Amino acid sequence: MDDLSHYSVIERARGGDTLEIRALRPDDRAGLLAAIDHTSAQSLHLRFFGARRRFTDEEIAFFLEVDFTRHVALVATAEHEGESVIVGGARYILTQPGRGEVAVTVIDACQGQGIGSILMHHLVTIARRSGLTELAAEVLSDNARMLKLFERCRLPLSMKREAGVIHVVLRLNS
């Protein structure tokens, strides 16, 4: 497979905006932090299962230090006032052979434009090419958008509810 650290494709959001879907890079620190600043407390709560606005240097390093083998991360960027800015991200981290834990986040101003679905499509493609057979996620039961995103993937899907969290498994070998 090609070097995923150079992954880059151009897509169109539902509203017509041009997006670059590309590999997260180590120099994306400022862009990643700016995206977090443009994400509501509610969206961060749904993504991280608690109130989060700030992250430690170790957490930020973990988010940025991807190897594109065990930890794959993509971002969606769009032009805003003449600059390319991160508007969403998706990643998976291997939890066992053939299985990765997946997460997707889109800044609030860009939600509802299909960006999460586009990111998920590319992540699934990469996961399949890398030999994964499943992507799993834990989703808060009130995170309807994320649950709908997984349903729209049109992959065999199982969900198990447990104490306010839904365990989702997408099977990639369909």
XYZ file of C-alpha atoms in Angstrom:
174
model
C 0.000 0.000 0.000
C 1.142 3.558 -0.620
C 2.611 5.535 2.252
C -0.492 6.617 4.171
C 1.341 9.511 5.793
C 0.952 11.251 2.397
C -2.716 10.321 1.898
C -4.633 13.166 0.243
C -7.820 13.347 -1.825
C -10.188 16.145 -2.768
C -13.896 15.754 -1.980
C -16.984 17.961 -1.976
C -19.100 18.545 1.117
C -22.864 18.426 0.781
C -23.015 22.239 0.568
C -20.503 22.272 -2.279
C -17.403 23.298 -0.319
C -14.150 21.698 -1.443
C -12.459 19.552 1.195
C -9.059 17.980 1.332
C -9.140 14.665 3.153
C -5.552 14.044 4.176
C -3.301 12.360 6.670
C -2.872 14.145 9.972
C 0.661 15.530 10.185
C 2.890 16.276 13.192
C 2.825 19.976 12.248
C -0.994 20.070 12.568
C -0.819 20.896 16.290
C -2.048 24.501 15.935
C -4.767 23.479 13.471
C -5.939 20.652 15.716
C -6.117 22.943 18.741
C -7.981 25.575 16.687
C -10.500 22.928 15.619
C -11.041 21.987 19.271
C -11.627 25.678 20.041
C -14.323 25.708 17.313
C -16.076 22.652 18.723
C -18.824 23.147 21.272
C -18.682 21.790 24.801
C -21.597 19.488 23.904
C -19.792 18.035 20.870
C -16.613 17.532 22.907
C -18.663 15.829 25.624
C -20.151 13.443 23.059
C -16.694 12.673 21.637
C -14.731 12.333 24.903
C -17.546 11.238 27.280
C -17.039 14.229 29.520
C -16.469 17.954 29.672
C -13.185 18.633 27.872
C -11.869 21.934 26.647
C -8.165 21.551 27.317
C -5.820 18.640 26.773
C -2.459 17.868 28.334
C 0.721 17.998 26.261
C 0.841 14.185 26.491
C -2.707 13.854 25.129
C -1.974 16.255 22.281
C 1.220 14.361 21.458
C -0.776 11.109 21.404
C -3.297 12.616 18.975
C -0.526 13.876 16.656
C 1.912 10.957 16.796
C 0.304 8.537 14.373
C 2.259 5.783 12.647
C -0.339 4.917 9.950
C -0.067 1.267 10.892
C -1.449 0.898 14.414
C -2.805 4.458 14.618
C -4.315 6.067 11.496
C -5.670 9.626 11.533
C -7.218 11.718 8.782
C -8.384 15.322 8.787
C -10.785 17.229 6.581
C -9.580 20.705 5.718
C -11.468 23.536 4.029
C -10.591 27.036 2.922
C -11.671 29.731 5.369
C -10.661 33.329 4.816
C -7.888 32.224 2.471
C -6.411 29.621 4.810
C -6.750 25.860 4.986
C -8.320 24.946 8.344
C -9.142 21.610 9.950
C -12.921 21.135 10.091
C -13.040 17.462 11.067
C -11.033 14.392 11.849
C -11.315 10.631 12.005
C -9.003 7.981 13.342
C -8.709 4.379 14.282
C -6.334 2.739 16.695
C -5.692 -1.004 16.600
C -6.991 -2.672 19.733
C -6.244 -6.217 18.612
C -5.230 -7.863 15.331
C -7.815 -7.033 12.661
C -9.810 -4.659 14.854
C -9.574 -0.934 15.417
C -11.385 1.545 17.606
C -12.770 4.393 15.515
C -13.663 8.005 16.332
C -14.932 10.883 14.171
C -15.353 14.570 15.034
C -16.538 17.529 12.949
C -16.543 21.123 14.192
C -20.045 22.390 14.926
C -20.182 24.966 12.113
C -19.579 22.192 9.562
C -21.824 19.468 10.962
C -24.631 18.285 8.701
C -22.576 18.690 5.502
C -21.580 15.037 5.135
C -17.994 15.593 6.284
C -18.178 12.833 8.900
C -19.467 10.394 6.267
C -16.687 11.353 3.852
C -14.038 10.899 6.548
C -15.553 7.577 7.572
C -15.591 6.358 3.961
C -11.861 7.029 3.599
C -11.057 5.517 6.983
C -12.994 2.328 6.113
C -11.145 2.102 2.787
C -7.777 2.412 4.534
C -8.785 -0.070 7.241
C -9.830 -2.660 4.652
C -6.614 -2.224 2.662
C -4.679 -2.613 5.912
C -6.363 -5.945 6.608
C -8.778 -4.884 9.338
C -12.036 -6.801 9.549
C -13.806 -4.673 12.180
C -14.045 -1.124 13.410
C -15.556 -0.643 16.840
C -16.676 2.377 18.829
C -18.282 3.268 22.099
C -20.933 5.929 21.573
C -22.979 7.734 24.191
C -26.591 6.696 23.728
C -27.658 10.326 23.182
C -25.163 10.805 20.324
C -27.738 10.289 17.576
C -25.564 11.831 14.858
C -22.731 9.369 15.404
C -25.094 6.413 15.519
C -26.696 7.605 12.263
C -23.233 8.011 10.710
C -22.425 4.376 11.455
C -25.770 3.254 10.035
C -25.137 5.221 6.814
C -21.875 3.317 6.275
C -24.018 0.461 4.937
C -21.784 -2.130 6.544
C -22.924 -5.051 8.677
C -23.408 -3.460 12.068
C -24.064 -4.650 15.576
C -24.981 -2.502 18.548
C -25.108 -3.416 22.197
C -26.483 -0.970 24.772
C -24.938 -0.883 28.220
C -25.377 1.827 30.891
C -25.805 4.837 28.596
C -23.178 3.659 26.110
C -23.728 1.811 22.860
C -20.975 -0.549 21.738
C -20.908 -0.468 17.936
C -19.071 -2.924 15.689
C -18.818 -2.439 11.924
C -17.768 -5.518 9.958
C -15.555 -4.566 7.018
C -15.404 -7.883 5.202
C -18.870 -7.657 3.675
